[in-house]
Coordinates of C-alpha atoms in Angstrom, one line a residue:
Chain A
R1 CA 90.6 -3.8 -234.5
K2 CA 93.5 -5.4 -232.7
E3 CA 97.0 -4.4 -233.7
V4 CA 98.2 -8.0 -234.0
E5 CA 96.0 -11.1 -234.4
Q6 CA 96.9 -14.7 -234.1
D7 CA 94.9 -17.9 -234.3
P8 CA 95.1 -19.1 -230.7
G9 CA 95.0 -22.8 -231.7
P10 CA 95.6 -25.1 -230.0
F11 CA 97.6 -26.9 -232.6
N12 CA 98.2 -30.6 -231.7
V13 CA 100.6 -32.2 -234.1
P14 CA 102.6 -35.5 -234.1
E15 CA 106.3 -35.5 -233.8
G16 CA 108.0 -35.0 -237.1
A17 CA 105.2 -33.0 -238.5
T18 CA 105.4 -29.6 -240.2
V19 CA 103.3 -26.8 -238.7
A20 CA 102.7 -23.2 -239.7
F21 CA 101.4 -20.2 -237.9
N22 CA 100.2 -17.0 -239.3
C23 CA 99.9 -13.6 -237.6
T24 CA 98.3 -10.5 -239.1
Y25 CA 99.0 -6.9 -238.2
S26 CA 96.8 -3.9 -238.8
N27 CA 99.3 -1.0 -239.2
S28 CA 100.9 -0.9 -242.7
A29 CA 103.7 1.3 -241.3
S30 CA 104.9 -1.6 -239.1
Q31 CA 108.7 -2.0 -239.4
S32 CA 110.0 -4.7 -237.0
F33 CA 108.6 -8.2 -236.6
F34 CA 109.6 -11.0 -234.2
W35 CA 108.5 -14.4 -233.1
Y36 CA 108.8 -15.3 -229.5
R37 CA 108.3 -18.6 -227.7
Q38 CA 106.7 -18.7 -224.2
D39 CA 106.6 -21.7 -222.0
C40 CA 103.9 -22.0 -219.4
R41 CA 104.1 -19.2 -216.8
K42 CA 107.6 -18.2 -218.0
E43 CA 109.0 -15.2 -219.8
P44 CA 108.8 -14.9 -223.6
K45 CA 112.1 -15.7 -225.3
L46 CA 113.1 -14.5 -228.7
L47 CA 112.8 -17.2 -231.3
M48 CA 113.7 -15.2 -234.3
S49 CA 113.4 -11.8 -235.9
V50 CA 111.6 -11.7 -239.2
Y51 CA 113.3 -10.0 -242.1
S52 CA 111.7 -8.7 -245.4
S53 CA 113.4 -11.4 -247.5
G54 CA 112.4 -14.2 -245.1
N55 CA 114.9 -16.0 -242.9
E56 CA 115.6 -19.5 -241.6
D57 CA 117.2 -20.8 -238.4
G58 CA 117.5 -24.6 -238.4
R59 CA 114.0 -26.1 -238.5
F60 CA 112.3 -22.7 -238.2
T61 CA 111.5 -20.4 -241.1
A62 CA 109.9 -17.0 -240.8
Q63 CA 108.4 -15.0 -243.6
L64 CA 106.9 -11.5 -244.0
N65 CA 104.2 -10.5 -246.5
R66 CA 103.9 -6.8 -246.4
A67 CA 101.2 -6.6 -249.1
S68 CA 98.9 -8.8 -247.1
Q69 CA 100.2 -7.6 -243.7
Y70 CA 101.1 -11.0 -242.2
I71 CA 104.1 -12.8 -240.9
S72 CA 104.4 -16.6 -240.7
L73 CA 106.4 -19.2 -238.8
L74 CA 107.0 -22.6 -240.2
I75 CA 108.4 -25.4 -238.0
R76 CA 109.7 -28.5 -239.7
D77 CA 110.3 -31.9 -238.1
S78 CA 108.5 -30.9 -234.9
K79 CA 110.0 -32.1 -231.6
L80 CA 108.3 -32.6 -228.3
S81 CA 110.4 -29.7 -227.0
D82 CA 108.7 -27.4 -229.5
S83 CA 105.5 -27.5 -227.4
A84 CA 104.9 -23.9 -226.2
T85 CA 103.0 -20.8 -227.0
Y86 CA 104.3 -18.8 -230.0
L87 CA 103.9 -15.0 -229.9
C88 CA 104.2 -12.7 -232.8
V89 CA 105.4 -9.2 -232.0
V90 CA 105.2 -6.0 -234.1
N91 CA 106.8 -2.6 -233.7
H92 CA 105.5 0.0 -236.1
E93 CA 107.4 3.1 -234.9
A94 CA 110.9 3.4 -233.6
G95 CA 111.0 4.2 -230.0
N96 CA 107.4 3.4 -229.5
Q97 CA 105.3 0.4 -228.4
F98 CA 105.7 -3.2 -229.2
Y99 CA 102.4 -5.0 -229.9
F100 CA 101.9 -8.7 -229.1
G101 CA 99.6 -11.2 -230.5
T102 CA 97.8 -13.3 -227.9
G103 CA 99.8 -16.4 -228.9
T104 CA 99.3 -19.7 -230.6
S105 CA 99.5 -22.8 -228.5
L106 CA 101.4 -25.8 -230.0
T107 CA 101.5 -29.3 -228.5
V108 CA 103.7 -31.9 -230.2
I109 CA 102.5 -35.4 -229.5
P110 CA 104.7 -38.4 -229.3
Chain B
E1 CA 125.5 -13.2 -217.6
A2 CA 123.4 -10.7 -219.6
Q3 CA 120.0 -10.6 -218.1
V4 CA 116.9 -8.7 -216.9
T5 CA 116.2 -9.2 -213.3
Q6 CA 112.8 -8.6 -211.7
N7 CA 112.0 -8.9 -208.0
P8 CA 110.0 -10.3 -206.4
R9 CA 108.9 -13.3 -208.4
Y10 CA 105.7 -13.7 -206.4
L11 CA 103.8 -11.1 -204.4
I12 CA 100.5 -11.3 -202.5
T13 CA 99.3 -8.0 -201.1
V14 CA 96.1 -6.3 -200.0
T15 CA 94.1 -3.5 -201.7
G16 CA 95.7 0.0 -201.2
K17 CA 99.1 -1.1 -199.9
K18 CA 101.7 0.6 -202.0
L19 CA 104.3 -1.7 -203.6
T20 CA 107.2 -1.6 -206.0
V21 CA 108.4 -4.2 -208.4
T22 CA 112.0 -3.7 -209.3
C23 CA 113.6 -4.3 -212.7
S24 CA 117.3 -4.1 -213.5
Q25 CA 119.3 -4.9 -216.7
N26 CA 123.0 -5.3 -217.0
M27 CA 123.2 -5.0 -220.8
N28 CA 123.4 -1.2 -221.1
H29 CA 120.1 -1.2 -222.9
E30 CA 118.4 2.2 -223.7
Y31 CA 114.9 0.9 -224.0
M32 CA 112.9 -0.6 -221.1
S33 CA 109.3 -1.4 -220.7
W34 CA 106.7 -3.1 -218.5
Y35 CA 103.9 -5.4 -219.5
R36 CA 101.1 -7.3 -217.9
Q37 CA 99.9 -10.6 -219.2
D38 CA 96.3 -11.7 -218.6
P39 CA 94.5 -14.8 -220.0
G40 CA 93.0 -14.1 -223.4
L41 CA 94.4 -10.6 -223.6
G42 CA 98.1 -11.4 -224.2
L43 CA 100.9 -9.0 -223.2
R44 CA 99.9 -5.4 -222.9
Q45 CA 102.3 -2.5 -222.4
I46 CA 102.0 -0.4 -219.3
Y47 CA 104.9 2.0 -219.6
Y48 CA 108.0 2.3 -221.6
S49 CA 111.2 4.3 -221.4
M50 CA 113.5 5.2 -224.3
N51 CA 116.3 6.4 -222.1
V52 CA 117.1 7.9 -218.7
E53 CA 114.5 10.4 -217.5
V54 CA 112.3 9.6 -220.6
T55 CA 109.1 7.7 -219.9
D56 CA 105.8 7.3 -221.8
K57 CA 102.5 5.6 -221.3
G58 CA 101.7 2.4 -223.0
D59 CA 98.2 0.9 -223.5
V60 CA 97.2 0.3 -219.9
P61 CA 99.0 2.9 -217.7
E62 CA 96.2 3.6 -215.2
G63 CA 97.1 2.8 -211.6
Y64 CA 100.8 2.5 -212.3
K65 CA 103.9 4.7 -212.1
V66 CA 107.4 4.3 -213.3
S67 CA 110.7 6.1 -213.1
R68 CA 114.0 5.9 -214.9
K69 CA 116.6 7.7 -212.9
E70 CA 119.4 5.3 -214.0
K71 CA 119.9 3.5 -217.2
R72 CA 119.8 0.1 -215.6
N73 CA 116.8 0.4 -213.4
F74 CA 113.1 0.8 -214.2
P75 CA 110.9 0.1 -211.2
L76 CA 107.1 -0.3 -211.5
I77 CA 105.1 1.4 -208.7
L78 CA 101.6 0.6 -207.7
E79 CA 100.5 3.4 -205.3
S80 CA 97.2 1.9 -204.4
P81 CA 96.9 -1.6 -205.8
S82 CA 93.4 -3.0 -206.6
P83 CA 92.3 -6.5 -207.3
N84 CA 92.1 -5.8 -211.1
Q85 CA 95.8 -5.4 -211.0
T86 CA 96.3 -9.0 -210.2
S87 CA 98.3 -10.3 -213.1
L88 CA 101.6 -11.6 -214.4
Y89 CA 104.1 -8.7 -214.9
F90 CA 107.1 -8.7 -217.2
C91 CA 109.9 -6.2 -217.5
A92 CA 111.8 -6.1 -220.8
S93 CA 114.7 -4.2 -222.3
S94 CA 116.1 -3.6 -225.7
L95 CA 119.4 -2.4 -226.9
S96 CA 118.0 0.7 -228.4
W97 CA 114.7 2.2 -229.5
D98 CA 115.8 1.7 -233.1
Y99 CA 114.2 -0.9 -235.4
N100 CA 115.0 -4.5 -235.2
S101 CA 116.2 -4.5 -231.6
P102 CA 114.3 -7.3 -230.0
L103 CA 113.1 -7.3 -226.4
H104 CA 114.7 -9.3 -223.6
F105 CA 112.4 -10.2 -220.8
G106 CA 112.8 -10.6 -217.1
N107 CA 111.4 -13.8 -215.6
G108 CA 108.2 -12.3 -214.4
T109 CA 106.4 -11.2 -211.2
R110 CA 103.1 -12.8 -210.3
L111 CA 101.1 -10.3 -208.3
T112 CA 97.9 -11.1 -206.4
V113 CA 95.9 -8.2 -204.9
T114 CA 93.2 -9.3 -202.4

């Protein structure tokens, strides 16, 4: 079983739409959770960390559900510039490995 | 500017010819790591380092070597590259090995081995 699993999509949504991605992780001892954004052939960039109580950054909201072992990312009022691949990242042991999902592709359509 | 710098950005080489991809960070980060990214497989960790002179294998270490002689540098060495090492490589660093320290990535090295 993979450490981290994501629906690869693609998600094609119109501008202004709300879209949500989920990511499941297999290790219940996981401690750190992040969402990254990756544009085609470029390096992943941190979008936001995910905290236990959930957190929001502008149009982006991240949530953590430890009982069901998933994290989610909600994007409100989608912009064309949100088109990218979104990666979830999990670290379940300090000083150890980071595990990446394979990414969810989002295209925002005019 | 705080950054992780990888070189070269693009590299085409032949089977068996030793090569080194350099990685340097100017943020005084303790943790550094190398990843390869392949279609459908996502990012997979090759090696990581929690601090100077401390390195450990990731998920796919075969065919690679690393060293961490200085805090800022973490080169990736392919002693005898093979075509299955053709991939997009990323170096990343993190402030510490503690929880909730996110990774900062270099801008990648696209390697082709013929």
